[in-house]
PDB file of C-alpha atoms in Angstrom:
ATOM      1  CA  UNK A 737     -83.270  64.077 -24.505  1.00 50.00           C
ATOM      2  CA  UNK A 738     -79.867  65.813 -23.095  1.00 52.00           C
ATOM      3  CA  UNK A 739     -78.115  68.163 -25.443  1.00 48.00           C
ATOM      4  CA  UNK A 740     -74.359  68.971 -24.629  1.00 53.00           C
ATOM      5  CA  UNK A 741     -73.075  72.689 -24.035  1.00 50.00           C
ATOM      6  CA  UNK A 742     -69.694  72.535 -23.061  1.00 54.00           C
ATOM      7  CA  UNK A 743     -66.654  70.608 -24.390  1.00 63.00           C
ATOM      8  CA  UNK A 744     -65.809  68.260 -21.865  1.00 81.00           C
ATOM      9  CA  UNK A 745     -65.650  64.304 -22.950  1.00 92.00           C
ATOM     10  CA  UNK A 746     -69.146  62.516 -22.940  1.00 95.00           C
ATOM     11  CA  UNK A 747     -70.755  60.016 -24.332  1.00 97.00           C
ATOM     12  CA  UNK A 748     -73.335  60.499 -26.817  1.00 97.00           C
ATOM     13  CA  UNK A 749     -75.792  57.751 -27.204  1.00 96.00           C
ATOM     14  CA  UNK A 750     -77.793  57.205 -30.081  1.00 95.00           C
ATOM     15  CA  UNK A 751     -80.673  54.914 -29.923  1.00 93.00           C
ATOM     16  CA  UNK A 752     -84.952  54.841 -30.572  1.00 91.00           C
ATOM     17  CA  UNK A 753     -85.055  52.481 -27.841  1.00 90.00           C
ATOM     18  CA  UNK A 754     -86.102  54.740 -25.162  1.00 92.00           C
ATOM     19  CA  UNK A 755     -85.374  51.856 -22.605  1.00 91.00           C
ATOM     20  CA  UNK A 756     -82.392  51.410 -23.700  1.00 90.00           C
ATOM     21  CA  UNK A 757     -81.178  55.184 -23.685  1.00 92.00           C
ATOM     22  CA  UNK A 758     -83.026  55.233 -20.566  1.00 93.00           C
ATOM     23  CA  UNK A 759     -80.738  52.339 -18.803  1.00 93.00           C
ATOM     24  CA  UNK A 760     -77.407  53.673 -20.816  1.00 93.00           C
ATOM     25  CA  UNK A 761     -77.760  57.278 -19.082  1.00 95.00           C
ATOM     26  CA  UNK A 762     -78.702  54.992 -15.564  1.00 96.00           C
ATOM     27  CA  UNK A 763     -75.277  53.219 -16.074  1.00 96.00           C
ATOM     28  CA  UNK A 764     -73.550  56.631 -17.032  1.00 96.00           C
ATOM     29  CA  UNK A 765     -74.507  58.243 -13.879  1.00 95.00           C
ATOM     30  CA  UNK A 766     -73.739  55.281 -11.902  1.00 96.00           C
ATOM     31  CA  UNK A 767     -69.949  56.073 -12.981  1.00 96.00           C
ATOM     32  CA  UNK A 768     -70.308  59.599 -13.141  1.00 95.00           C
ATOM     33  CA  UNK A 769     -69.879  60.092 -16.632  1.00 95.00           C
ATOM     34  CA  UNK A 770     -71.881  62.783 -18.819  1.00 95.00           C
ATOM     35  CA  UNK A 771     -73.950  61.320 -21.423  1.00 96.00           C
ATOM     36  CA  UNK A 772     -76.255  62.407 -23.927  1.00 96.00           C
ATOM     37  CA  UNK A 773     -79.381  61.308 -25.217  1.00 96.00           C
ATOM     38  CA  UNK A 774     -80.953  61.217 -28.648  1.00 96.00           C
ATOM     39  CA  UNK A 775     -83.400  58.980 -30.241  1.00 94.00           C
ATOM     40  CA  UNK A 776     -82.732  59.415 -34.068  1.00 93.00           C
ATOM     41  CA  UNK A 777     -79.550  60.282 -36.108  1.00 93.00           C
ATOM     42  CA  UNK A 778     -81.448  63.367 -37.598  1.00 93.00           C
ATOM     43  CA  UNK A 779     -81.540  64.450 -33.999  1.00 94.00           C
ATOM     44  CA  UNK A 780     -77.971  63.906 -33.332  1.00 95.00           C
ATOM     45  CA  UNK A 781     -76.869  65.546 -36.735  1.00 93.00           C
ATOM     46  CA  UNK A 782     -79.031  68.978 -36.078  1.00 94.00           C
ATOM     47  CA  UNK A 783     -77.585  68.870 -32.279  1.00 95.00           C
ATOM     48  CA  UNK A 784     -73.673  67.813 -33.442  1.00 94.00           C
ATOM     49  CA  UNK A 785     -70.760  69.859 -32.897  1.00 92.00           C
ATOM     50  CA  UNK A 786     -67.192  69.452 -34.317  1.00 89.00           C
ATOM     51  CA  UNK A 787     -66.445  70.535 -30.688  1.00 88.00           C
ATOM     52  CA  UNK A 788     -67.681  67.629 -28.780  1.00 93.00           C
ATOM     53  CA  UNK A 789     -65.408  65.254 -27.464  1.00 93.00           C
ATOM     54  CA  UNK A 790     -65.238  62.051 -26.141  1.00 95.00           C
ATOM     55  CA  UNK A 791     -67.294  59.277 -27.549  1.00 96.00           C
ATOM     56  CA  UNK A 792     -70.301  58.062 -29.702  1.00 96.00           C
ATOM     57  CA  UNK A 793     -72.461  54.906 -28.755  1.00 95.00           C
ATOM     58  CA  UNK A 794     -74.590  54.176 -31.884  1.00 93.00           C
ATOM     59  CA  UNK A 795     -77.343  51.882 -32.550  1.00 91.00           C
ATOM     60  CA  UNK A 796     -76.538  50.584 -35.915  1.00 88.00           C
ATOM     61  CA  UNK A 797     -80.373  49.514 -36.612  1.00 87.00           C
ATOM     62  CA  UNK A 798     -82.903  52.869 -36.188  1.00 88.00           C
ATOM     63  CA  UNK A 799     -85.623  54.153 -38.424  1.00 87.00           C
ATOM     64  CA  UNK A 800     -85.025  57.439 -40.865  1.00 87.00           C
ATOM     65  CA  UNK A 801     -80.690  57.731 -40.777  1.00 88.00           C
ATOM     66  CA  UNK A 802     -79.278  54.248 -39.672  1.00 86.00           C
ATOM     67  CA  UNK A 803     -76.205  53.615 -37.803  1.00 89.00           C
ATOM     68  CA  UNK A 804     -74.083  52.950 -40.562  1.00 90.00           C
ATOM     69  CA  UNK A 805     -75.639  56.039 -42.657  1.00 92.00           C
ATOM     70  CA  UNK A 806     -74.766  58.295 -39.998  1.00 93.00           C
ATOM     71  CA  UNK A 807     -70.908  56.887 -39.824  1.00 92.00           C
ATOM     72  CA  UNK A 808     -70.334  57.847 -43.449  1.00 91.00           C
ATOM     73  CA  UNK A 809     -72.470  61.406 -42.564  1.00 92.00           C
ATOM     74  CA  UNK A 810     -69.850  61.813 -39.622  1.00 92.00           C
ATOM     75  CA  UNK A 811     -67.058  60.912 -41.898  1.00 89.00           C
ATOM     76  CA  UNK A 812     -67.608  63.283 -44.293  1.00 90.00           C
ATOM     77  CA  UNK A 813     -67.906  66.174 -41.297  1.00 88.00           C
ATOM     78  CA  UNK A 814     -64.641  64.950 -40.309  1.00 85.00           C
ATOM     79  CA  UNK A 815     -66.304  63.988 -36.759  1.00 89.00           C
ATOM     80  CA  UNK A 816     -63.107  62.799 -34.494  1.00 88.00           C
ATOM     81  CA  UNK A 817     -65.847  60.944 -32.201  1.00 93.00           C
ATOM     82  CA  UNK A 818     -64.720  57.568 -31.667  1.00 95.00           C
ATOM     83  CA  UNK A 819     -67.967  55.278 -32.512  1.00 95.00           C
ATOM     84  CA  UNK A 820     -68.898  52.313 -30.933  1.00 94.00           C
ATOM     85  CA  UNK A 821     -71.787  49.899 -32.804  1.00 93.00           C
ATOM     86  CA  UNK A 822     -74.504  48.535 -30.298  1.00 89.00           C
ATOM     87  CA  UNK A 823     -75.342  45.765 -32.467  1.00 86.00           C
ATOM     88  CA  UNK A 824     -77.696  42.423 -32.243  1.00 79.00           C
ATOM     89  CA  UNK A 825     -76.624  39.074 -33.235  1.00 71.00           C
ATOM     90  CA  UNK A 826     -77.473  39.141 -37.082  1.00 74.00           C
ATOM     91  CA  UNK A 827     -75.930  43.000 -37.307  1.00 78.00           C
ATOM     92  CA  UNK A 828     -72.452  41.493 -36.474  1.00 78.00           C
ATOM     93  CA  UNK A 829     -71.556  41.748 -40.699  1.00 83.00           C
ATOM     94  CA  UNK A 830     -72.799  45.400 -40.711  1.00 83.00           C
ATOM     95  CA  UNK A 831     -70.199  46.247 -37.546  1.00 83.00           C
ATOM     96  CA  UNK A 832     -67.966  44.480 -38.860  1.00 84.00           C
ATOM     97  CA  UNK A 833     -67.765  46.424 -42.475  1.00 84.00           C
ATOM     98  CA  UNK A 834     -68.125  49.641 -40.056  1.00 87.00           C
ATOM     99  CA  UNK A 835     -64.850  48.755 -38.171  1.00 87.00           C
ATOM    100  CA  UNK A 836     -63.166  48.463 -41.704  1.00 86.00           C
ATOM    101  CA  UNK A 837     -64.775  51.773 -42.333  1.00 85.00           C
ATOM    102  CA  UNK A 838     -63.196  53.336 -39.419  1.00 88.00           C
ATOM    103  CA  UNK A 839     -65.780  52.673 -36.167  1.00 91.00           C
ATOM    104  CA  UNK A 840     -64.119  52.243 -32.934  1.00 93.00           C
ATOM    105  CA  UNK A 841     -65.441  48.885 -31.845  1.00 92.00           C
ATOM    106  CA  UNK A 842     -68.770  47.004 -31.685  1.00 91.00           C
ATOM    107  CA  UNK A 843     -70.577  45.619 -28.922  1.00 90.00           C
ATOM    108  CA  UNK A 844     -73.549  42.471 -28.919  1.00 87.00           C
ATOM    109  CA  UNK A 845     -76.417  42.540 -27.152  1.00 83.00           C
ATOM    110  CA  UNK A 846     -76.740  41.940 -24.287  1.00 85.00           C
ATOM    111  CA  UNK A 847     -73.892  42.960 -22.830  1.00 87.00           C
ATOM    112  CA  UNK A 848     -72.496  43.576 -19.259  1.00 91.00           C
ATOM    113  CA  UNK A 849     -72.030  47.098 -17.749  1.00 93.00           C
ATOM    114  CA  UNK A 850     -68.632  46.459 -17.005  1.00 94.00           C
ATOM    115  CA  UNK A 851     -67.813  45.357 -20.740  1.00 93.00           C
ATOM    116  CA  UNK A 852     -69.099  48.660 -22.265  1.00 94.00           C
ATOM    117  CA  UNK A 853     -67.672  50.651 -20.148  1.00 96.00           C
ATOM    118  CA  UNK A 854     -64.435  49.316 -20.845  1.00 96.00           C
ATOM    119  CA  UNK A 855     -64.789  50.001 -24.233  1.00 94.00           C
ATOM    120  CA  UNK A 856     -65.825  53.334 -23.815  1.00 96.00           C
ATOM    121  CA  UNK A 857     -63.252  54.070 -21.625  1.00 95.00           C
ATOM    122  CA  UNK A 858     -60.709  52.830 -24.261  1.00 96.00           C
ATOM    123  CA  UNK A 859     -62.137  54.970 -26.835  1.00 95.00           C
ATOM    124  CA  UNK A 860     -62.363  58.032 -24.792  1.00 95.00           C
ATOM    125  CA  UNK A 861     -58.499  57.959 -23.730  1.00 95.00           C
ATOM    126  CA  UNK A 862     -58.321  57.378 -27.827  1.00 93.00           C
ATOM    127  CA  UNK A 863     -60.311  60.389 -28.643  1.00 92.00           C
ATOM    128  CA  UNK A 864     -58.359  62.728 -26.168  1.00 91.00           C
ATOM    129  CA  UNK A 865     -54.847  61.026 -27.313  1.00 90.00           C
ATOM    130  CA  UNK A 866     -55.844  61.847 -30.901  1.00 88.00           C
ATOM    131  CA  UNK A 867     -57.096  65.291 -29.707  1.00 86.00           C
ATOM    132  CA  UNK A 868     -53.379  66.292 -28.298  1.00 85.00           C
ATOM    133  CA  UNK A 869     -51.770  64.972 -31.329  1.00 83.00           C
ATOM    134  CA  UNK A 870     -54.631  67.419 -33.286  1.00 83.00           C
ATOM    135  CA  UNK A 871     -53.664  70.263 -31.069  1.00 84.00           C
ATOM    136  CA  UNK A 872     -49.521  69.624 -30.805  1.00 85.00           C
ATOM    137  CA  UNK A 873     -50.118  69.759 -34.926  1.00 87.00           C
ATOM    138  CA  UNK A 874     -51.709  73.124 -34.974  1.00 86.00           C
ATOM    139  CA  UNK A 875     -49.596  74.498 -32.245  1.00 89.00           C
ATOM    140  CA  UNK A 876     -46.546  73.360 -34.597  1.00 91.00           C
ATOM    141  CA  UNK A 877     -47.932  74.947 -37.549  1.00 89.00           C
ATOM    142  CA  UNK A 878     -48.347  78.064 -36.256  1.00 91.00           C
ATOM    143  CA  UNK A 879     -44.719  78.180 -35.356  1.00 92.00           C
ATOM    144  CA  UNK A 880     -43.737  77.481 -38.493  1.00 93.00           C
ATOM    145  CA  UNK A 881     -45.235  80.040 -39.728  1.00 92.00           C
ATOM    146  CA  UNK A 882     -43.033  82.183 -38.204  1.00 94.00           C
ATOM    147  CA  UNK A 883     -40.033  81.355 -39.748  1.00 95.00           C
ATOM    148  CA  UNK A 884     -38.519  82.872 -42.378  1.00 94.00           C
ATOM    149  CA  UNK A 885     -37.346  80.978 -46.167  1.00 93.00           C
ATOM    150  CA  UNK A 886     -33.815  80.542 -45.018  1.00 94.00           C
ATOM    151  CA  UNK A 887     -34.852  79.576 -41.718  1.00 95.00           C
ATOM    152  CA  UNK A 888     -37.056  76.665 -42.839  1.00 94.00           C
ATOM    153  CA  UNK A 889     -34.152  75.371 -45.252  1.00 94.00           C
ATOM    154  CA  UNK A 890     -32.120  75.896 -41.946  1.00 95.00           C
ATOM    155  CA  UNK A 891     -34.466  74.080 -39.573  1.00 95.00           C
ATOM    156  CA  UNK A 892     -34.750  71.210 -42.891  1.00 93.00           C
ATOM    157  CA  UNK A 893     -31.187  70.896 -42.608  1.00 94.00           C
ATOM    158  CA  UNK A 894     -30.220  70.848 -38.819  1.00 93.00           C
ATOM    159  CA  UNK A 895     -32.632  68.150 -37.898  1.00 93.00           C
ATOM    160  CA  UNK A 896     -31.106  65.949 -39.900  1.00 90.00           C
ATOM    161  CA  UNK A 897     -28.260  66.054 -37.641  1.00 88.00           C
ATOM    162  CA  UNK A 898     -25.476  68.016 -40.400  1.00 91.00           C
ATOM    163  CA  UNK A 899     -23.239  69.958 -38.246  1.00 91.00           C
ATOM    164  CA  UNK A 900     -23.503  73.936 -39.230  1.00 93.00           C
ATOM    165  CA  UNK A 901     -20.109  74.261 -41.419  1.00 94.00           C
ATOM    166  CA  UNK A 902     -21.820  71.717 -43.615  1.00 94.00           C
ATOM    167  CA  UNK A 903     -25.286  73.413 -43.671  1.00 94.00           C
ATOM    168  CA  UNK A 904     -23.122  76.462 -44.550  1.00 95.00           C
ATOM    169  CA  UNK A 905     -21.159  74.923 -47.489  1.00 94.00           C
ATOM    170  CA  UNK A 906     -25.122  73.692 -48.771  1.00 93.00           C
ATOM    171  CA  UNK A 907     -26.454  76.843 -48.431  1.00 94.00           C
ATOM    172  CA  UNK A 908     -23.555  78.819 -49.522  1.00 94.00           C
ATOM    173  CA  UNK A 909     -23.534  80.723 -46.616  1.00 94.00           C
ATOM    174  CA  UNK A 910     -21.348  81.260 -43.404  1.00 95.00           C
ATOM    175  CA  UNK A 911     -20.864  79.282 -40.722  1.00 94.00           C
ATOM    176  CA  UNK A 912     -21.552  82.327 -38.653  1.00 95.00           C
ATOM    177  CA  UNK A 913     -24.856  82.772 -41.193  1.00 95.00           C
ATOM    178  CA  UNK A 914     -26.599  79.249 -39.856  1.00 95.00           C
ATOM    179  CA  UNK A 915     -25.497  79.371 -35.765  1.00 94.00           C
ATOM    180  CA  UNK A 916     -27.384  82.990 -36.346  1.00 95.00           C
ATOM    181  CA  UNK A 917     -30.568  81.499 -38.171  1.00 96.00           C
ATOM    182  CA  UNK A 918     -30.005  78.073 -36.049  1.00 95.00           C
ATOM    183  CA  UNK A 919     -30.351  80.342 -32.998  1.00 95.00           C
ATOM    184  CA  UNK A 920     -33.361  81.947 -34.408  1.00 95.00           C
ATOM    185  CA  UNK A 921     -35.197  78.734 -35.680  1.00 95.00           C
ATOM    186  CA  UNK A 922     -34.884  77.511 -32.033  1.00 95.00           C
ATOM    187  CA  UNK A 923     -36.272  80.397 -30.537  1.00 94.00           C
ATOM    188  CA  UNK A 924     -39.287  80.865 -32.897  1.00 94.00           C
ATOM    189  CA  UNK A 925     -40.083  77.296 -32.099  1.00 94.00           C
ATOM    190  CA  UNK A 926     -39.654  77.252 -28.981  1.00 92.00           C
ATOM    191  CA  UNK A 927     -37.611  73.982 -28.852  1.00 90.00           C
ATOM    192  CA  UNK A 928     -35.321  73.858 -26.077  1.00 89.00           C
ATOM    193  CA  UNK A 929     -33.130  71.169 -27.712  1.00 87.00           C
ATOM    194  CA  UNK A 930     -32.779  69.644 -30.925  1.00 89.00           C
ATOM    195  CA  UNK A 931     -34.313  66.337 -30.255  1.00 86.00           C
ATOM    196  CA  UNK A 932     -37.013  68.100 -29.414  1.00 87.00           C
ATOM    197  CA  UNK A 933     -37.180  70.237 -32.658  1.00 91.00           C
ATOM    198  CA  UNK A 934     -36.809  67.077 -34.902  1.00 90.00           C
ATOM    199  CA  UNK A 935     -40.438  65.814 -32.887  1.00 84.00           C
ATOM    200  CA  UNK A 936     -41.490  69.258 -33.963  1.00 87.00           C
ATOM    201  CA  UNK A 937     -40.742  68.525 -37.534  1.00 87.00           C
ATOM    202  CA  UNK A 938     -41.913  65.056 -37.595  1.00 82.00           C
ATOM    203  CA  UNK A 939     -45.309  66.169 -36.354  1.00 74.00           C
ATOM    204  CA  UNK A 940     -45.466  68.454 -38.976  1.00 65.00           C
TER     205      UNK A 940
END
């Protein structure tokens, strides 16, 4: 089986079907999409890194840790890896309850090439969307941190549109006070405007 070393997005299949991951890593290729392989959930839980990205195609039937056992393991590891449920025609109950417990999707055997792929094309883009959002969040943080008491009342304040010589009157300070600390909250953020400092304080 492959084991992943870097970070960018791949799919990691999960199945005991050696056929199957056989003709899933086949299709991969075909696309030009990394993939990799691993026949148990004990497997994939030794090799797994909060690092990977991309997506996780998961056999929800598999001796030792089943599909479903290893979506509430993931869960708990706060794994961002989309999952998407290979699932039979009787197992369509099971995906189902694993959608409402957060999978990405589920797909019946058989299926076409083209239909998977879709799917894990949509979850992909989903996994690097929620990725930026993850990254934007810490990037925000870390800014904030900067800031000073007064300057986070300030910030609290100005993106809710109040003009300075009403921030002043709130904070029983000057005018002259907040345009200073105003001036500094935009800097330390590195907002060039203030609709883009309210997105800064929404994210956060």
């Amino acid at each position: 089986m492959n084991t992943a070393n870097n970070n960018s997005p791949a799919v990691y299949i999960v199945d005991d079907d050696r056929s199957i991951r056989h003709a899933m890593e086949l299709l991969m290729k075909s696309v030009g999409q990394p993939c990799h392989l691993f026949d148990s959930g004990d497997t994939f839980l030794k090799a797994y890194s909060p690092e990977w990205s991309g997506c996780l195609i998961l056999d929800i039937r598999m001796p030792g840790i089943g599909g479903l056992e290893l979506q509430n393991e993931l869960q708990k590891r706060s794994c961002g890896l989309p999952v998407i449920f290979i699932t039979g025609f009787g197992d369509v109950p099971m995906a189902v309850e694993a959608i409402k417990n957060g999978a990405f999707d589920f797909i019946e055997k058989p299926f076409r090439d083209q239909e998977l792929l879709d799917r894990i094309n949509a979850a992909i883009e989903a996994n690097s969307q929620q990725r930026i959002a993850l990254s934007e969040t810490a990037v925000v943080k870390e800014r904030l941190q900067r800031l000073t008491g007064r300057e986070r009342e300030v910030m609290d304040l100005v993106v809710t549109g109040k003009a300075n010589k009403v921030i002043a009157h709130e904070l029983g300070v000057s005018q002259r006070t907040v345009e200073i600390h105003r001036a500094r909250v935009m800097e330390k953020m590195e907002a060039k405007s203030l609709p883009e400092l309210v997105r800064m304080h929404l994210v956060n």
